[in-house]
């Protein structure tokens, strides 16, 4: 199975900050990576797919990059509605696997 | 608007069975792969399994943790997908999500999620 390692597991940031979250795959997954945002008590919402393609309706402050084993999600200017937990998931091979999550909290 | 609505969750004893349903609307259900995923209380996300579309023979994939105990099926005439869960264990306690497979540049990815249904396995 492909292991997905996210870092950091949590971070504290302020409104307006640029935030970067990293996801590393235990083996190459090409660009088959999706990023999700999840708020407490809610279902996950996809933000970025194919590592860098913005999902329809998602604001452009979110961006993704990477290929192979190393990927990043960037929020260019953090807003109050962006405090949430973020997950990556690889869909290169079965079983599909998630990272452990990154909780973005208010500083 | 894409909607996925799960039902069928509840309390079940260890060793018991439960069948979850998910009704899709707002998209051409039969074109899409459909997944199930779960999230134990206070924990991260876990993929459970997938059923492909008719063009791909409705073939299925499962996580090792549920293989042989859980089974996914679908009825495209009802725009529905199902998760039959047998031999349930306490560690299967989780919110179960129905997820649509969206198509990117080469593979299907999890793009739209239902609101989830809670399954509690306890005596």
PDB file of C-alpha atoms in Angstrom:
ATOM      1  CA  UNK A   1       0.000   0.000   0.000  1.00  0.00           C
ATOM      2  CA  UNK A   2       1.103   3.568  -0.637  1.00  0.00           C
ATOM      3  CA  UNK A   3       1.585   5.548   2.573  1.00  0.00           C
ATOM      4  CA  UNK A   4       0.722   9.233   2.502  1.00  0.00           C
ATOM      5  CA  UNK A   5       2.481  11.421   5.056  1.00  0.00           C
ATOM      6  CA  UNK A   6       1.228  14.939   5.681  1.00  0.00           C
ATOM      7  CA  UNK A   7       3.124  17.646   7.474  1.00  0.00           C
ATOM      8  CA  UNK A   8       2.667  19.410   9.706  1.00  0.00           C
ATOM      9  CA  UNK A   9      -0.122  17.601  11.558  1.00  0.00           C
ATOM     10  CA  UNK A  10      -1.296  20.973  12.828  1.00  0.00           C
ATOM     11  CA  UNK A  11      -0.386  24.611  12.430  1.00  0.00           C
ATOM     12  CA  UNK A  12      -1.405  27.947  13.871  1.00  0.00           C
ATOM     13  CA  UNK A  13      -1.826  30.873  11.501  1.00  0.00           C
ATOM     14  CA  UNK A  14      -3.402  34.306  11.281  1.00  0.00           C
ATOM     15  CA  UNK A  15      -5.857  35.753   8.796  1.00  0.00           C
ATOM     16  CA  UNK A  16      -3.907  36.926   5.778  1.00  0.00           C
ATOM     17  CA  UNK A  17      -1.069  34.439   6.232  1.00  0.00           C
ATOM     18  CA  UNK A  18       0.233  32.275   3.404  1.00  0.00           C
ATOM     19  CA  UNK A  19      -0.109  28.632   4.448  1.00  0.00           C
ATOM     20  CA  UNK A  20       1.635  25.625   2.924  1.00  0.00           C
ATOM     21  CA  UNK A  21       0.852  21.981   3.681  1.00  0.00           C
ATOM     22  CA  UNK A  22       2.981  19.106   2.421  1.00  0.00           C
ATOM     23  CA  UNK A  23       2.019  15.573   1.441  1.00  0.00           C
ATOM     24  CA  UNK A  24       4.591  12.890   0.666  1.00  0.00           C
ATOM     25  CA  UNK A  25       3.858   9.530  -0.951  1.00  0.00           C
ATOM     26  CA  UNK A  26       5.872   6.416  -0.090  1.00  0.00           C
ATOM     27  CA  UNK A  27       6.232   5.711  -3.815  1.00  0.00           C
ATOM     28  CA  UNK A  28       5.588   7.623  -6.999  1.00  0.00           C
ATOM     29  CA  UNK A  29       1.946   8.416  -7.766  1.00  0.00           C
ATOM     30  CA  UNK A  30       2.424  10.610 -10.856  1.00  0.00           C
ATOM     31  CA  UNK A  31      -0.025  13.502 -10.339  1.00  0.00           C
ATOM     32  CA  UNK A  32      -2.921  11.414  -9.005  1.00  0.00           C
ATOM     33  CA  UNK A  33      -3.478  13.369  -5.831  1.00  0.00           C
ATOM     34  CA  UNK A  34      -6.531  15.177  -4.465  1.00  0.00           C
ATOM     35  CA  UNK A  35      -6.753  17.667  -1.603  1.00  0.00           C
ATOM     36  CA  UNK A  36      -9.814  17.938   0.660  1.00  0.00           C
ATOM     37  CA  UNK A  37     -10.982  20.457   3.232  1.00  0.00           C
ATOM     38  CA  UNK A  38     -13.095  19.242   6.143  1.00  0.00           C
ATOM     39  CA  UNK A  39     -14.812  21.392   8.746  1.00  0.00           C
ATOM     40  CA  UNK A  40     -16.071  19.946  12.052  1.00  0.00           C
ATOM     41  CA  UNK A  41     -19.194  17.857  11.648  1.00  0.00           C
ATOM     42  CA  UNK A  42     -19.163  18.260   7.871  1.00  0.00           C
ATOM     43  CA  UNK A  43     -18.254  16.074   4.913  1.00  0.00           C
ATOM     44  CA  UNK A  44     -14.943  16.614   3.142  1.00  0.00           C
ATOM     45  CA  UNK A  45     -14.928  18.912   0.150  1.00  0.00           C
ATOM     46  CA  UNK A  46     -12.520  18.454  -2.745  1.00  0.00           C
ATOM     47  CA  UNK A  47     -10.347  21.468  -3.533  1.00  0.00           C
ATOM     48  CA  UNK A  48      -7.625  20.334  -5.931  1.00  0.00           C
ATOM     49  CA  UNK A  49      -7.391  17.199  -8.098  1.00  0.00           C
ATOM     50  CA  UNK A  50      -4.657  15.863 -10.362  1.00  0.00           C
ATOM     51  CA  UNK A  51      -2.304  17.599  -7.918  1.00  0.00           C
ATOM     52  CA  UNK A  52      -2.810  21.073  -9.375  1.00  0.00           C
ATOM     53  CA  UNK A  53      -6.263  21.371 -10.989  1.00  0.00           C
ATOM     54  CA  UNK A  54      -8.709  23.587  -9.136  1.00  0.00           C
ATOM     55  CA  UNK A  55     -12.080  21.972  -8.537  1.00  0.00           C
ATOM     56  CA  UNK A  56     -15.018  23.909  -9.951  1.00  0.00           C
ATOM     57  CA  UNK A  57     -16.256  26.599  -7.575  1.00  0.00           C
ATOM     58  CA  UNK A  58     -13.160  26.568  -5.380  1.00  0.00           C
ATOM     59  CA  UNK A  59     -11.545  29.996  -4.921  1.00  0.00           C
ATOM     60  CA  UNK A  60      -8.210  30.639  -6.569  1.00  0.00           C
ATOM     61  CA  UNK A  61      -6.507  31.314  -3.212  1.00  0.00           C
ATOM     62  CA  UNK A  62      -6.081  27.526  -3.116  1.00  0.00           C
ATOM     63  CA  UNK A  63      -3.358  26.032  -5.283  1.00  0.00           C
ATOM     64  CA  UNK A  64      -1.592  22.700  -5.526  1.00  0.00           C
ATOM     65  CA  UNK A  65       1.694  21.558  -6.950  1.00  0.00           C
ATOM     66  CA  UNK A  66       3.929  18.533  -7.180  1.00  0.00           C
ATOM     67  CA  UNK A  67       4.374  15.256  -8.981  1.00  0.00           C
ATOM     68  CA  UNK A  68       5.861  11.895  -8.167  1.00  0.00           C
ATOM     69  CA  UNK A  69       6.171  11.730  -4.384  1.00  0.00           C
ATOM     70  CA  UNK A  70       6.096  15.328  -3.098  1.00  0.00           C
ATOM     71  CA  UNK A  71       3.083  17.603  -3.153  1.00  0.00           C
ATOM     72  CA  UNK A  72       1.999  20.890  -1.615  1.00  0.00           C
ATOM     73  CA  UNK A  73      -1.269  22.687  -0.970  1.00  0.00           C
ATOM     74  CA  UNK A  74      -0.985  26.452  -0.603  1.00  0.00           C
ATOM     75  CA  UNK A  75      -3.547  28.920   0.686  1.00  0.00           C
ATOM     76  CA  UNK A  76      -2.344  32.302  -0.525  1.00  0.00           C
ATOM     77  CA  UNK A  77      -4.128  34.466   2.057  1.00  0.00           C
ATOM     78  CA  UNK A  78      -5.843  32.643   4.893  1.00  0.00           C
ATOM     79  CA  UNK A  79      -9.400  33.730   5.632  1.00  0.00           C
ATOM     80  CA  UNK A  80     -11.613  32.902   8.638  1.00  0.00           C
ATOM     81  CA  UNK A  81     -13.548  30.301   6.641  1.00  0.00           C
ATOM     82  CA  UNK A  82     -10.318  28.425   5.852  1.00  0.00           C
ATOM     83  CA  UNK A  83      -9.723  27.200   9.410  1.00  0.00           C
ATOM     84  CA  UNK A  84     -10.316  23.497   8.935  1.00  0.00           C
ATOM     85  CA  UNK A  85      -8.549  20.155   8.548  1.00  0.00           C
ATOM     86  CA  UNK A  86      -6.968  19.353   5.197  1.00  0.00           C
ATOM     87  CA  UNK A  87      -6.342  15.875   3.809  1.00  0.00           C
ATOM     88  CA  UNK A  88      -4.533  14.559   0.772  1.00  0.00           C
ATOM     89  CA  UNK A  89      -5.449  11.292  -0.961  1.00  0.00           C
ATOM     90  CA  UNK A  90      -3.672   9.335  -3.684  1.00  0.00           C
ATOM     91  CA  UNK A  91      -5.685   7.645  -6.406  1.00  0.00           C
ATOM     92  CA  UNK A  92      -2.836   6.174  -8.410  1.00  0.00           C
ATOM     93  CA  UNK A  93      -3.365   2.644  -7.116  1.00  0.00           C
ATOM     94  CA  UNK A  94      -5.541   0.573  -4.816  1.00  0.00           C
ATOM     95  CA  UNK A  95      -6.159   0.805  -1.968  1.00  0.00           C
ATOM     96  CA  UNK A  96      -6.743   4.523  -2.194  1.00  0.00           C
ATOM     97  CA  UNK A  97      -5.025   6.075   0.809  1.00  0.00           C
ATOM     98  CA  UNK A  98      -5.294   9.330   2.737  1.00  0.00           C
ATOM     99  CA  UNK A  99      -2.784  11.406   4.574  1.00  0.00           C
ATOM    100  CA  UNK A 100      -3.292  11.822   8.305  1.00  0.00           C
ATOM    101  CA  UNK A 101      -4.605  15.367   8.011  1.00  0.00           C
ATOM    102  CA  UNK A 102      -3.385  18.871   8.836  1.00  0.00           C
ATOM    103  CA  UNK A 103      -5.441  20.967  11.221  1.00  0.00           C
ATOM    104  CA  UNK A 104      -5.189  24.698  10.507  1.00  0.00           C
ATOM    105  CA  UNK A 105      -6.004  26.670  13.645  1.00  0.00           C
ATOM    106  CA  UNK A 106      -6.202  30.333  14.508  1.00  0.00           C
ATOM    107  CA  UNK A 107      -3.111  31.788  16.149  1.00  0.00           C
TER     108      UNK A 107
ATOM    109  CA  UNK B   1     -26.666  20.451  -8.030  1.00  0.00           C
ATOM    110  CA  UNK B   2     -24.962  17.165  -7.189  1.00  0.00           C
ATOM    111  CA  UNK B   3     -26.492  15.489  -4.144  1.00  0.00           C
ATOM    112  CA  UNK B   4     -25.623  12.256  -2.387  1.00  0.00           C
ATOM    113  CA  UNK B   5     -27.847  11.172   0.493  1.00  0.00           C
ATOM    114  CA  UNK B   6     -26.885   8.228   2.683  1.00  0.00           C
ATOM    115  CA  UNK B   7     -29.260   6.272   4.884  1.00  0.00           C
ATOM    116  CA  UNK B   8     -29.346   3.083   6.924  1.00  0.00           C
ATOM    117  CA  UNK B   9     -26.906   3.842   9.702  1.00  0.00           C
ATOM    118  CA  UNK B  10     -27.572   2.984  13.322  1.00  0.00           C
ATOM    119  CA  UNK B  11     -26.582   0.860  16.290  1.00  0.00           C
ATOM    120  CA  UNK B  12     -25.694  -2.784  15.680  1.00  0.00           C
ATOM    121  CA  UNK B  13     -24.138  -5.456  17.860  1.00  0.00           C
ATOM    122  CA  UNK B  14     -20.722  -6.957  17.094  1.00  0.00           C
ATOM    123  CA  UNK B  15     -21.095  -9.746  14.553  1.00  0.00           C
ATOM    124  CA  UNK B  16     -24.231  -8.180  13.143  1.00  0.00           C
ATOM    125  CA  UNK B  17     -25.066  -6.821   9.703  1.00  0.00           C
ATOM    126  CA  UNK B  18     -26.219  -3.513   8.281  1.00  0.00           C
ATOM    127  CA  UNK B  19     -26.944  -2.226   4.789  1.00  0.00           C
ATOM    128  CA  UNK B  20     -26.268   1.383   3.890  1.00  0.00           C
ATOM    129  CA  UNK B  21     -27.874   3.090   0.910  1.00  0.00           C
ATOM    130  CA  UNK B  22     -26.898   6.186  -1.015  1.00  0.00           C
ATOM    131  CA  UNK B  23     -29.138   8.005  -3.481  1.00  0.00           C
ATOM    132  CA  UNK B  24     -27.540  10.271  -6.042  1.00  0.00           C
ATOM    133  CA  UNK B  25     -29.114  13.141  -7.955  1.00  0.00           C
ATOM    134  CA  UNK B  26     -28.103  16.094 -10.091  1.00  0.00           C
ATOM    135  CA  UNK B  27     -25.748  14.095 -12.305  1.00  0.00           C
ATOM    136  CA  UNK B  28     -25.736  11.088 -14.637  1.00  0.00           C
ATOM    137  CA  UNK B  29     -25.294   8.460 -11.951  1.00  0.00           C
ATOM    138  CA  UNK B  30     -24.613   5.566 -14.307  1.00  0.00           C
ATOM    139  CA  UNK B  31     -21.534   7.258 -15.792  1.00  0.00           C
ATOM    140  CA  UNK B  32     -19.664   7.476 -12.520  1.00  0.00           C
ATOM    141  CA  UNK B  33     -17.632   5.221 -10.285  1.00  0.00           C
ATOM    142  CA  UNK B  34     -18.937   5.301  -6.716  1.00  0.00           C
ATOM    143  CA  UNK B  35     -16.945   4.943  -3.498  1.00  0.00           C
ATOM    144  CA  UNK B  36     -17.567   4.448   0.176  1.00  0.00           C
ATOM    145  CA  UNK B  37     -15.277   6.021   2.759  1.00  0.00           C
ATOM    146  CA  UNK B  38     -15.462   6.228   6.547  1.00  0.00           C
ATOM    147  CA  UNK B  39     -14.229   8.252   9.468  1.00  0.00           C
ATOM    148  CA  UNK B  40     -14.029   6.869  12.995  1.00  0.00           C
ATOM    149  CA  UNK B  41     -14.896   9.356  15.760  1.00  0.00           C
ATOM    150  CA  UNK B  42     -12.106  11.909  16.093  1.00  0.00           C
ATOM    151  CA  UNK B  43      -9.962  10.150  13.500  1.00  0.00           C
ATOM    152  CA  UNK B  44      -8.900  10.607   9.894  1.00  0.00           C
ATOM    153  CA  UNK B  45     -10.457   9.406   6.666  1.00  0.00           C
ATOM    154  CA  UNK B  46     -10.323   5.807   5.423  1.00  0.00           C
ATOM    155  CA  UNK B  47     -11.306   4.593   1.962  1.00  0.00           C
ATOM    156  CA  UNK B  48     -13.580   1.540   2.142  1.00  0.00           C
ATOM    157  CA  UNK B  49     -14.187   0.521  -1.445  1.00  0.00           C
ATOM    158  CA  UNK B  50     -15.260   1.334  -4.987  1.00  0.00           C
ATOM    159  CA  UNK B  51     -17.655   0.068  -7.628  1.00  0.00           C
ATOM    160  CA  UNK B  52     -16.971   0.994 -11.229  1.00  0.00           C
ATOM    161  CA  UNK B  53     -19.563   1.827 -13.859  1.00  0.00           C
ATOM    162  CA  UNK B  54     -21.230  -0.477 -16.404  1.00  0.00           C
ATOM    163  CA  UNK B  55     -18.595   0.330 -19.026  1.00  0.00           C
ATOM    164  CA  UNK B  56     -16.081  -1.190 -16.615  1.00  0.00           C
ATOM    165  CA  UNK B  57     -18.238  -4.205 -15.759  1.00  0.00           C
ATOM    166  CA  UNK B  58     -19.270  -2.925 -12.333  1.00  0.00           C
ATOM    167  CA  UNK B  59     -15.985  -4.297 -10.998  1.00  0.00           C
ATOM    168  CA  UNK B  60     -15.077  -3.588  -7.400  1.00  0.00           C
ATOM    169  CA  UNK B  61     -12.155  -2.821  -5.114  1.00  0.00           C
ATOM    170  CA  UNK B  62     -12.011  -3.034  -1.323  1.00  0.00           C
ATOM    171  CA  UNK B  63      -9.764  -2.014   1.503  1.00  0.00           C
ATOM    172  CA  UNK B  64      -8.061  -4.944   3.208  1.00  0.00           C
ATOM    173  CA  UNK B  65      -9.773  -4.081   6.499  1.00  0.00           C
ATOM    174  CA  UNK B  66     -13.232  -4.826   5.056  1.00  0.00           C
ATOM    175  CA  UNK B  67     -12.551  -7.321   2.275  1.00  0.00           C
ATOM    176  CA  UNK B  68     -14.659 -10.441   2.684  1.00  0.00           C
ATOM    177  CA  UNK B  69     -17.023  -8.727   5.116  1.00  0.00           C
ATOM    178  CA  UNK B  70     -18.331  -5.739   3.157  1.00  0.00           C
ATOM    179  CA  UNK B  71     -19.850  -5.729  -0.315  1.00  0.00           C
ATOM    180  CA  UNK B  72     -20.681  -2.814  -2.601  1.00  0.00           C
ATOM    181  CA  UNK B  73     -23.456  -2.927  -5.183  1.00  0.00           C
ATOM    182  CA  UNK B  74     -25.338  -0.419  -7.283  1.00  0.00           C
ATOM    183  CA  UNK B  75     -28.658  -0.029  -9.074  1.00  0.00           C
ATOM    184  CA  UNK B  76     -28.328   2.540 -11.840  1.00  0.00           C
ATOM    185  CA  UNK B  77     -32.077   2.467 -12.482  1.00  0.00           C
ATOM    186  CA  UNK B  78     -32.539   3.801  -8.942  1.00  0.00           C
ATOM    187  CA  UNK B  79     -29.437   6.050  -8.997  1.00  0.00           C
ATOM    188  CA  UNK B  80     -28.316   4.243  -5.883  1.00  0.00           C
ATOM    189  CA  UNK B  81     -25.281   2.535  -4.422  1.00  0.00           C
ATOM    190  CA  UNK B  82     -25.246   0.214  -1.436  1.00  0.00           C
ATOM    191  CA  UNK B  83     -22.815  -1.007   1.196  1.00  0.00           C
ATOM    192  CA  UNK B  84     -23.650  -4.368   2.757  1.00  0.00           C
ATOM    193  CA  UNK B  85     -21.701  -4.762   5.982  1.00  0.00           C
ATOM    194  CA  UNK B  86     -21.484  -8.192   7.626  1.00  0.00           C
ATOM    195  CA  UNK B  87     -19.561  -9.555  10.610  1.00  0.00           C
ATOM    196  CA  UNK B  88     -19.309  -6.052  12.017  1.00  0.00           C
ATOM    197  CA  UNK B  89     -16.615  -5.259  14.555  1.00  0.00           C
ATOM    198  CA  UNK B  90     -16.391  -2.472  17.120  1.00  0.00           C
ATOM    199  CA  UNK B  91     -13.609  -0.913  15.018  1.00  0.00           C
ATOM    200  CA  UNK B  92     -16.083  -0.450  12.152  1.00  0.00           C
ATOM    201  CA  UNK B  93     -17.773   2.295  14.181  1.00  0.00           C
ATOM    202  CA  UNK B  94     -17.584   5.397  12.006  1.00  0.00           C
ATOM    203  CA  UNK B  95     -19.418   7.906   9.889  1.00  0.00           C
ATOM    204  CA  UNK B  96     -19.783   6.303   6.463  1.00  0.00           C
ATOM    205  CA  UNK B  97     -19.694   8.531   3.420  1.00  0.00           C
ATOM    206  CA  UNK B  98     -20.894   7.867  -0.101  1.00  0.00           C
ATOM    207  CA  UNK B  99     -18.542   9.506  -2.602  1.00  0.00           C
ATOM    208  CA  UNK B 100     -18.834  10.130  -6.329  1.00  0.00           C
ATOM    209  CA  UNK B 101     -15.884   9.313  -8.532  1.00  0.00           C
ATOM    210  CA  UNK B 102     -14.955  12.233 -10.735  1.00  0.00           C
ATOM    211  CA  UNK B 103     -12.714  11.791 -13.749  1.00  0.00           C
ATOM    212  CA  UNK B 104      -9.507  13.765 -13.981  1.00  0.00           C
ATOM    213  CA  UNK B 105      -6.706  13.387 -16.470  1.00  0.00           C
ATOM    214  CA  UNK B 106      -6.479   9.644 -16.222  1.00  0.00           C
ATOM    215  CA  UNK B 107      -7.979   8.157 -13.102  1.00  0.00           C
ATOM    216  CA  UNK B 108     -11.159   8.573 -11.090  1.00  0.00           C
ATOM    217  CA  UNK B 109     -10.883  10.590  -7.898  1.00  0.00           C
ATOM    218  CA  UNK B 110     -13.273  11.248  -5.000  1.00  0.00           C
ATOM    219  CA  UNK B 111     -14.952  14.518  -5.947  1.00  0.00           C
ATOM    220  CA  UNK B 112     -18.339  14.860  -4.202  1.00  0.00           C
ATOM    221  CA  UNK B 113     -19.255  13.519  -0.776  1.00  0.00           C
ATOM    222  CA  UNK B 114     -22.579  12.828   0.889  1.00  0.00           C
ATOM    223  CA  UNK B 115     -23.332  14.117   4.393  1.00  0.00           C
ATOM    224  CA  UNK B 116     -22.541  10.746   5.967  1.00  0.00           C
ATOM    225  CA  UNK B 117     -24.400   8.259   8.139  1.00  0.00           C
ATOM    226  CA  UNK B 118     -23.209   7.062  11.539  1.00  0.00           C
ATOM    227  CA  UNK B 119     -22.713   3.363  12.190  1.00  0.00           C
ATOM    228  CA  UNK B 120     -22.106   2.334  15.800  1.00  0.00           C
ATOM    229  CA  UNK B 121     -21.042  -1.221  16.567  1.00  0.00           C
ATOM    230  CA  UNK B 122     -21.476  -1.916  20.246  1.00  0.00           C
ATOM    231  CA  UNK B 123     -23.010  -4.423  22.622  1.00  0.00           C
TER     232      UNK B 123
END
